[in-house]
Structures are given as structure tokens and as C-alpha cells.
Amino acid sequence: MKAFTYARAKTAAEAAQMATATPGAKFIAGGTNLLDLMKLEIETPQHLIDVNGTGLDTIAATPEGGLRIGAMVRNTDLAADTRVRRDYGVLTRALVAGASGQLRNKATTAGNLLQRTRCPYFYDTNQACNKRKPGSGCAAIGGFNRNLGVIGTSDACIATHSSDMAVAMRVLDASVETVDAGGTARTIPIADFHRLPGNTPQVETALKPGEFITAVTLPRPTGGTHIYRKVRDRASYAFALVSVAAIMKPDGVRAAFGGVAHKPWRVEAAERGTDARSIASGTFAGAKTTPQNAFKLPLAERALASAIAEAQA
């Protein structure tokens, strides 16, 4: 691990100011992803800004009838919150499906959104990876890519986003609140927060340098039956081959998918009725698979069909 300096921020604005003043700085809260990357020297921040003391660890009702989830709320606390379990059940299910109890006790809401890909070539510093080293190439294309993306990919990167929580946030139409060093706040729809790789796969979100996440806001409850289905190689402590967050309502199904793209994948125009094949066909139009990961398309359809059947039952 490379040497680094360390400081604690007391407010969100102070954290953003610190990050802007020190090029190469990184925010750290639970550290469940960042510390691993630092040990492998994939991430080599010169300065760490501890944001656990910013006071952003509460969940509160919004005037619109939704919930505002502080950036530092731990995954365990978020999943267990009575309001989340009652009104946003798909979020609780997604959180409990992720990682382990120990990691959920440390991982934060903002950190979960910002976790980086688990592509094996990203983690192997001897391999070419445009996300880790822009311009070096993508060893995953033509390599072992069974777990990697089937839609929204590019010639520069076929990695996937690994968060379960983000998939549920996408189907719930959440928004991400931020603040910059000048104190300017903005709200980013979750649909626009994560970026597709294009020619710049190292740029993963819509955040500007130094911009700090303060909260994630959920709109007022949509009702319906909430299901999260995660298909993986083993029953626990594994990332999704395919996952689906589904909300079953009388007029049809909302569906967002994980494990298939650089971001949680949802196509609202495809959400007509309750026929899984029709919804999956519209959602994955334009998919680009490899011989190793082509199975993800029928798997996604079957996962959605299973979620719909469970909701109807």
C-alpha cells in the first residue's frame, strides 16, 4: 500500500473543500471496497478524508412523503429500518442479498453506490484494463468474461457494476444529493448517476471532482409487491450473475437488472404488462454478448419471470 495522509471532515461542505484542495484525495467511510483496492495498489490516493463524522447517518421523512437517507447510513441499518421494510421492501431485500453481515455493518449508502467493478482484469494489475489504466486496452474482451456485461458495453470496457442496492434504487427512481466545495448542492436522478463506459470507462459517475454525496432520496412509496431476485454461483457472499429488482403493480411490472451492464439497467418503455419475455426483449434490445456470457439474456428473462410469479402468488 502506498503512503498517504489522513484527515477527518466534520461537515459535508468541509469534506468537499478538503478533496478539492488536495488532488488525488479520496473519501473513506466504511472502506469495504477502497481499502482492498489500496492494498492492491489499484487505488493510490495521496490523501484520505474520513467522512464518518459528517453527521449524515440518519433516515428522515421528506415533505413529499418519501425518505431521505443520509450518505453515511450503514447498509444494515437501512435494511432494518421499519419504513424501508414496509414501503420499499425491494431495497431491504437487495441489501440483505449483498455481501455479508459484517460488511453490511460497515458499508454505507454512498459507498455502495460508488463501489467499483469486480471484473477480474480490473483487479489484476498485470492485465490490460482501460478502467484502471486508460488507454491500456481491455483484456476482458476476448478473455474470461462469463461474469461481465451484455448491454451498454463498448470496445473499451465490458465491466459490470456490482451493487445490489443500486439496482433497487433504480427501480424506485431514487435521486442522489451532492454538495461541492463552494457549497452548491444538486440532485442527480439515479438513472443519470452511473455512466456507461464509452471511450472513458474510468469515469464511472456523474460526480465532478471533489463533489460529495450527502444523501439518497426515495420518492413517496409506489405500493405494489416488491421482489429482489439474485442469481449467483453460490448462495452467499457472491456477486450477481444476473439480478432483478421488480415491483408488481396492477398496471404492470417495473424491472431493473443488475450484473448485466456498467450501471443498473432499466428501460421504462419496455415495462408494459406482466409478460417477462416481452419486458426482457425490450429491455435488452441491442445487447452484445460473448459466447461465454450469452446465457445471461435468457437467465435475466427467467429471473424476471420468477419474480413476477412470486409477486402474483
CSV table of C-alpha atoms in Angstrom, one decimal:
chain,number,residue,atom,x,y,z
A,1,MET,CA,0.0,0.0,0.0
A,2,LYS,CA,1.3,3.5,-0.9
A,3,ALA,CA,1.8,6.0,1.8
A,4,PHE,CA,-1.0,8.6,2.3
A,5,THR,CA,-2.0,11.4,4.6
A,6,TYR,CA,-5.3,11.4,6.6
A,7,ALA,CA,-7.8,13.9,7.9
A,8,ARG,CA,-11.3,14.0,9.3
A,9,ALA,CA,-14.1,16.2,7.9
A,10,LYS,CA,-16.8,17.5,10.2
A,11,THR,CA,-19.3,18.5,7.6
A,12,ALA,CA,-20.2,17.6,4.0
A,13,ALA,CA,-19.0,21.0,2.7
A,14,GLU,CA,-15.7,20.7,4.6
A,15,ALA,CA,-15.2,17.2,3.0
A,16,ALA,CA,-15.7,18.6,-0.5
A,17,GLN,CA,-13.4,21.5,0.3
A,18,MET,CA,-10.7,19.2,1.5
A,19,ALA,CA,-11.0,17.0,-1.6
A,20,THR,CA,-10.8,20.0,-3.9
A,21,ALA,CA,-7.8,21.4,-2.1
A,22,THR,CA,-5.8,18.1,-2.3
A,23,PRO,CA,-5.5,16.5,-5.8
A,24,GLY,CA,-5.7,12.7,-5.6
A,25,ALA,CA,-7.7,12.7,-2.3
A,26,LYS,CA,-10.4,10.1,-1.7
A,27,PHE,CA,-13.3,10.0,0.8
A,28,ILE,CA,-13.4,7.0,3.1
A,29,ALA,CA,-16.3,5.8,5.3
A,30,GLY,CA,-16.6,2.0,5.8
A,31,GLY,CA,-13.7,1.3,3.4
A,32,THR,CA,-15.1,-2.0,2.4
A,33,ASN,CA,-14.0,-1.5,-1.2
A,34,LEU,CA,-11.4,1.3,-1.1
A,35,LEU,CA,-9.1,-0.4,1.3
A,36,ASP,CA,-8.9,-3.6,-0.8
A,37,LEU,CA,-8.1,-1.5,-3.9
A,38,MET,CA,-5.4,0.4,-2.0
A,39,LYS,CA,-3.8,-2.9,-0.8
A,40,LEU,CA,-3.6,-4.0,-4.4
A,41,GLU,CA,-2.4,-0.5,-5.5
A,42,ILE,CA,-5.3,-0.2,-7.9
A,43,GLU,CA,-6.3,2.9,-6.0
A,44,THR,CA,-3.3,5.0,-4.8
A,45,PRO,CA,-4.8,8.1,-3.1
A,46,GLN,CA,-2.3,10.6,-1.6
A,47,HIS,CA,-4.8,11.7,1.0
A,48,LEU,CA,-7.8,10.1,2.7
A,49,ILE,CA,-10.7,12.1,4.1
A,50,ASP,CA,-12.6,10.4,6.8
A,51,VAL,CA,-16.3,11.4,6.4
A,52,ASN,CA,-17.8,9.3,9.2
A,53,GLY,CA,-18.1,12.4,11.4
A,54,THR,CA,-20.2,14.5,8.9
A,55,GLY,CA,-23.5,13.6,10.7
A,56,LEU,CA,-25.1,12.1,7.6
A,57,ASP,CA,-26.2,8.9,9.3
A,58,THR,CA,-29.9,9.4,9.7
A,59,ILE,CA,-33.1,8.5,7.7
A,60,ALA,CA,-35.8,11.1,7.7
A,61,ALA,CA,-39.2,11.6,6.0
A,62,THR,CA,-39.3,14.2,3.2
A,63,PRO,CA,-42.1,16.8,2.8
A,64,GLU,CA,-43.2,14.9,-0.4
A,65,GLY,CA,-43.8,11.7,1.6
A,66,GLY,CA,-40.6,9.8,0.7
A,67,LEU,CA,-37.4,9.2,2.6
A,68,ARG,CA,-34.1,10.9,2.7
A,69,ILE,CA,-31.3,8.5,3.5
A,70,GLY,CA,-28.0,10.0,4.8
A,71,ALA,CA,-24.9,9.1,2.9
A,72,MET,CA,-23.3,7.5,6.0
A,73,VAL,CA,-26.3,5.3,6.9
A,74,ARG,CA,-24.9,1.7,7.1
A,75,ASN,CA,-26.4,-0.9,4.9
A,76,THR,CA,-27.6,-3.0,8.0
A,77,ASP,CA,-29.4,0.0,9.5
A,78,LEU,CA,-31.0,0.9,6.1
A,79,ALA,CA,-32.3,-2.6,5.5
A,80,ALA,CA,-33.7,-2.9,9.0
A,81,ASP,CA,-35.5,0.5,9.1
A,82,THR,CA,-39.2,-0.1,9.6
A,83,ARG,CA,-40.2,2.4,7.0
A,84,VAL,CA,-37.9,0.9,4.4
A,85,ARG,CA,-39.1,-2.6,5.1
A,86,ARG,CA,-42.8,-1.5,4.9
A,87,ASP,CA,-42.7,0.8,1.9
A,88,TYR,CA,-39.6,0.0,0.0
A,89,GLY,CA,-39.3,-3.7,0.5
A,90,VAL,CA,-37.2,-4.3,-2.7
A,91,LEU,CA,-34.5,-2.2,-1.1
A,92,THR,CA,-34.3,-4.2,2.1
A,93,ARG,CA,-34.3,-7.4,0.0
A,94,ALA,CA,-31.5,-6.2,-2.2
A,95,LEU,CA,-29.3,-5.0,0.8
A,96,VAL,CA,-29.7,-8.3,2.6
A,97,ALA,CA,-28.7,-10.2,-0.6
A,98,GLY,CA,-25.4,-8.3,-0.7
A,99,ALA,CA,-22.1,-9.3,0.8
A,100,SER,CA,-22.1,-10.5,4.5
A,101,GLY,CA,-23.5,-9.2,7.8
A,102,GLN,CA,-20.1,-7.9,8.8
A,103,LEU,CA,-19.6,-5.9,5.6
A,104,ARG,CA,-23.2,-4.6,5.7
A,105,ASN,CA,-22.4,-3.3,9.2
A,106,LYS,CA,-19.6,-1.1,7.8
A,107,ALA,CA,-20.7,-0.3,4.3
A,108,THR,CA,-22.5,3.0,3.7
A,109,THR,CA,-25.2,4.2,1.4
A,110,ALA,CA,-22.9,6.4,-0.6
A,111,GLY,CA,-20.1,3.9,-0.7
A,112,ASN,CA,-22.4,1.3,-2.0
A,113,LEU,CA,-23.3,3.4,-5.0
A,114,LEU,CA,-19.6,4.2,-5.6
A,115,GLN,CA,-18.2,0.7,-5.3
A,116,ARG,CA,-16.0,-0.2,-8.3
A,117,THR,CA,-16.3,-3.2,-10.6
A,118,ARG,CA,-15.2,-6.7,-9.6
A,119,CYS,CA,-14.0,-7.5,-13.1
A,120,PRO,CA,-11.0,-9.9,-12.6
A,121,TYR,CA,-8.9,-7.9,-15.1
A,122,PHE,CA,-9.5,-4.7,-13.2
A,123,TYR,CA,-8.2,-6.4,-10.1
A,124,ASP,CA,-5.1,-7.9,-11.9
A,125,THR,CA,-2.5,-5.2,-12.3
A,126,ASN,CA,-0.6,-7.4,-14.8
A,127,GLN,CA,-3.5,-7.3,-17.2
A,128,ALA,CA,-4.7,-4.5,-19.6
A,129,CYS,CA,-7.6,-2.5,-18.2
A,130,ASN,CA,-8.9,0.8,-19.6
A,131,LYS,CA,-10.7,1.4,-16.4
A,132,ARG,CA,-7.6,1.1,-14.2
A,133,LYS,CA,-5.1,2.4,-16.7
A,134,PRO,CA,-6.8,4.4,-19.5
A,135,GLY,CA,-5.6,3.5,-23.0
A,136,SER,CA,-4.0,0.2,-22.0
A,137,GLY,CA,-6.8,-1.9,-23.6
A,138,CYS,CA,-9.4,-4.3,-22.3
A,139,ALA,CA,-8.1,-7.9,-21.6
A,140,ALA,CA,-11.7,-9.0,-20.7
A,141,ILE,CA,-12.7,-8.7,-24.4
A,142,GLY,CA,-11.5,-12.0,-25.8
A,143,GLY,CA,-10.6,-13.2,-22.3
A,144,PHE,CA,-12.6,-14.8,-19.5
A,145,ASN,CA,-15.8,-12.7,-19.5
A,146,ARG,CA,-18.6,-15.0,-18.2
A,147,ASN,CA,-19.5,-12.6,-15.4
A,148,LEU,CA,-19.2,-9.4,-17.5
A,149,GLY,CA,-21.6,-7.1,-19.3
A,150,VAL,CA,-24.0,-7.9,-22.1
A,151,ILE,CA,-25.5,-4.5,-22.8
A,152,GLY,CA,-24.3,-0.9,-22.7
A,153,THR,CA,-20.8,-2.0,-23.2
A,154,SER,CA,-18.2,-0.6,-25.5
A,155,ASP,CA,-14.9,-1.5,-27.3
A,156,ALA,CA,-13.1,0.0,-24.3
A,157,CYS,CA,-14.8,-1.9,-21.4
A,158,ILE,CA,-17.3,-4.7,-20.7
A,159,ALA,CA,-17.3,-4.5,-16.9
A,160,THR,CA,-20.4,-4.6,-14.8
A,161,HIS,CA,-21.5,-2.6,-11.7
A,162,SER,CA,-21.7,-4.9,-8.7
A,163,SER,CA,-24.0,-3.1,-6.3
A,164,ASP,CA,-27.3,-4.8,-5.3
A,165,MET,CA,-28.5,-1.7,-3.6
A,166,ALA,CA,-28.2,0.4,-6.7
A,167,VAL,CA,-30.4,-1.9,-8.7
A,168,ALA,CA,-33.2,-1.4,-6.1
A,169,MET,CA,-32.6,2.3,-6.0
A,170,ARG,CA,-33.0,2.4,-9.8
A,171,VAL,CA,-36.4,0.6,-9.8
A,172,LEU,CA,-37.5,3.0,-7.0
A,173,ASP,CA,-36.5,6.1,-9.0
A,174,ALA,CA,-34.2,7.4,-6.3
A,175,SER,CA,-32.2,10.6,-6.5
A,176,VAL,CA,-28.6,11.3,-5.3
A,177,GLU,CA,-28.0,14.6,-3.5
A,178,THR,CA,-24.5,16.2,-3.5
A,179,VAL,CA,-22.6,19.2,-2.5
A,180,ASP,CA,-19.4,20.7,-4.0
A,181,ALA,CA,-16.5,22.8,-2.4
A,182,GLY,CA,-18.4,26.0,-3.0
A,183,GLY,CA,-21.4,24.8,-1.0
A,184,THR,CA,-23.6,24.3,-4.2
A,185,ALA,CA,-26.0,21.4,-3.8
A,186,ARG,CA,-27.5,19.5,-6.7
A,187,THR,CA,-29.7,16.5,-7.2
A,188,ILE,CA,-28.9,13.7,-9.7
A,189,PRO,CA,-31.6,11.2,-10.8
A,190,ILE,CA,-30.2,7.7,-10.1
A,191,ALA,CA,-30.8,6.9,-13.8
A,192,ASP,CA,-28.2,9.5,-14.7
A,193,PHE,CA,-25.8,8.9,-11.8
A,194,HIS,CA,-23.8,6.0,-13.2
A,195,ARG,CA,-22.2,6.4,-16.7
A,196,LEU,CA,-21.8,3.9,-19.5
A,197,PRO,CA,-18.1,3.2,-20.4
A,198,GLY,CA,-17.9,4.6,-23.9
A,199,ASN,CA,-14.3,5.7,-24.5
A,200,THR,CA,-13.8,6.8,-20.9
A,201,PRO,CA,-14.6,3.8,-18.7
A,202,GLN,CA,-12.5,5.3,-15.9
A,203,VAL,CA,-15.2,8.0,-15.5
A,204,GLU,CA,-17.9,6.0,-13.7
A,205,THR,CA,-20.3,8.5,-12.3
A,206,ALA,CA,-21.7,12.0,-13.0
A,207,LEU,CA,-19.9,13.4,-9.9
A,208,LYS,CA,-17.5,16.3,-10.5
A,209,PRO,CA,-14.0,16.3,-8.9
A,210,GLY,CA,-14.4,16.9,-5.2
A,211,GLU,CA,-18.2,16.6,-5.2
A,212,PHE,CA,-19.5,14.8,-2.2
A,213,ILE,CA,-22.7,12.7,-1.8
A,214,THR,CA,-24.8,13.8,1.1
A,215,ALA,CA,-27.9,11.7,0.7
A,216,VAL,CA,-30.1,9.5,-1.4
A,217,THR,CA,-33.8,10.4,-1.6
A,218,LEU,CA,-36.6,8.0,-2.3
A,219,PRO,CA,-39.9,9.3,-3.7
A,220,ARG,CA,-43.2,8.6,-2.0
A,221,PRO,CA,-44.0,4.8,-1.9
A,222,THR,CA,-45.3,3.3,-5.1
A,223,GLY,CA,-47.1,0.4,-3.5
A,224,GLY,CA,-47.2,-2.9,-5.2
A,225,THR,CA,-45.4,-6.1,-4.4
A,226,HIS,CA,-41.6,-5.8,-4.1
A,227,ILE,CA,-39.3,-8.7,-5.2
A,228,TYR,CA,-35.5,-8.9,-5.5
A,229,ARG,CA,-34.1,-11.9,-7.2
A,230,LYS,CA,-30.4,-12.5,-7.3
A,231,VAL,CA,-28.9,-15.4,-9.3
A,232,ARG,CA,-25.3,-16.2,-8.4
A,233,ASP,CA,-22.8,-19.1,-8.5
A,234,ARG,CA,-23.1,-19.7,-4.7
A,235,ALA,CA,-25.7,-19.0,-2.1
A,236,SER,CA,-23.9,-16.2,-0.3
A,237,TYR,CA,-21.0,-13.8,-0.5
A,238,ALA,CA,-21.1,-13.7,-4.3
A,239,PHE,CA,-21.8,-11.0,-6.8
A,240,ALA,CA,-24.8,-11.4,-9.1
A,241,LEU,CA,-24.6,-13.1,-12.5
A,242,VAL,CA,-28.0,-11.5,-13.0
A,243,SER,CA,-30.3,-9.8,-10.6
A,244,VAL,CA,-33.7,-8.2,-10.9
A,245,ALA,CA,-35.5,-5.7,-8.8
A,246,ALA,CA,-39.2,-5.9,-9.6
A,247,ILE,CA,-42.2,-4.0,-8.3
A,248,MET,CA,-45.5,-5.7,-9.3
A,249,LYS,CA,-48.5,-3.3,-9.6
A,250,PRO,CA,-52.0,-3.8,-11.1
A,251,ASP,CA,-50.9,-2.0,-14.3
A,252,GLY,CA,-47.7,-3.9,-14.9
A,253,VAL,CA,-44.2,-4.5,-13.6
A,254,ARG,CA,-41.3,-2.2,-13.0
A,255,ALA,CA,-37.9,-4.0,-13.5
A,256,ALA,CA,-34.3,-3.1,-13.1
A,257,PHE,CA,-31.5,-5.5,-13.7
A,258,GLY,CA,-28.0,-5.9,-12.2
A,259,GLY,CA,-25.0,-7.9,-13.3
A,260,VAL,CA,-25.5,-7.1,-16.9
A,261,ALA,CA,-24.1,-3.6,-17.5
A,262,HIS,CA,-21.9,-0.7,-16.3
A,263,LYS,CA,-24.9,0.6,-14.3
A,264,PRO,CA,-28.2,-0.7,-13.1
A,265,TRP,CA,-30.2,-1.4,-16.3
A,266,ARG,CA,-33.8,-0.4,-16.7
A,267,VAL,CA,-35.8,0.6,-19.8
A,268,GLU,CA,-39.1,2.1,-18.7
A,269,ALA,CA,-40.5,1.9,-22.3
A,270,ALA,CA,-40.3,-1.9,-22.0
A,271,GLU,CA,-42.4,-2.1,-18.8
A,272,ARG,CA,-45.7,-3.0,-20.3
A,273,GLY,CA,-47.9,-5.6,-18.8
A,274,THR,CA,-46.6,-8.7,-16.9
A,275,ASP,CA,-45.1,-10.8,-19.7
A,276,ALA,CA,-41.4,-11.5,-18.7
A,277,ARG,CA,-40.4,-12.4,-22.3
A,278,SER,CA,-41.8,-9.1,-23.7
A,279,ILE,CA,-40.3,-7.0,-21.0
A,280,ALA,CA,-36.9,-8.7,-21.3
A,281,SER,CA,-36.9,-8.4,-25.0
A,282,GLY,CA,-37.4,-4.7,-24.9
A,283,THR,CA,-35.0,-4.2,-22.0
A,284,PHE,CA,-32.2,-6.0,-23.7
A,285,ALA,CA,-32.7,-4.8,-27.3
A,286,GLY,CA,-29.2,-4.1,-28.7
A,287,ALA,CA,-27.4,-6.5,-26.3
A,288,LYS,CA,-23.9,-7.5,-27.3
A,289,THR,CA,-22.9,-10.9,-25.8
A,290,THR,CA,-19.9,-13.1,-26.0
A,291,PRO,CA,-20.0,-17.0,-26.3
A,292,GLN,CA,-19.3,-17.1,-22.5
A,293,ASN,CA,-21.9,-14.7,-21.2
A,294,ALA,CA,-24.8,-15.1,-23.8
A,295,PHE,CA,-26.6,-17.2,-21.1
A,296,LYS,CA,-27.3,-14.0,-19.2
A,297,LEU,CA,-30.1,-13.0,-21.5
A,298,PRO,CA,-32.3,-16.0,-21.0
A,299,LEU,CA,-31.3,-16.0,-17.3
A,300,ALA,CA,-32.4,-12.4,-16.9
A,301,GLU,CA,-35.8,-13.3,-18.5
A,302,ARG,CA,-36.2,-16.3,-16.3
A,303,ALA,CA,-35.2,-14.4,-13.2
A,304,LEU,CA,-37.9,-11.7,-14.0
A,305,ALA,CA,-40.5,-14.5,-14.7
A,306,SER,CA,-39.7,-16.0,-11.3
A,307,ALA,CA,-40.1,-12.6,-9.6
A,308,ILE,CA,-43.4,-12.0,-11.4
A,309,ALA,CA,-44.7,-15.4,-10.4
A,310,GLU,CA,-43.7,-14.9,-6.8
A,311,ALA,CA,-45.4,-11.5,-6.7
A,312,GLN,CA,-48.6,-12.9,-8.3
A,313,ALA,CA,-48.7,-15.7,-5.8
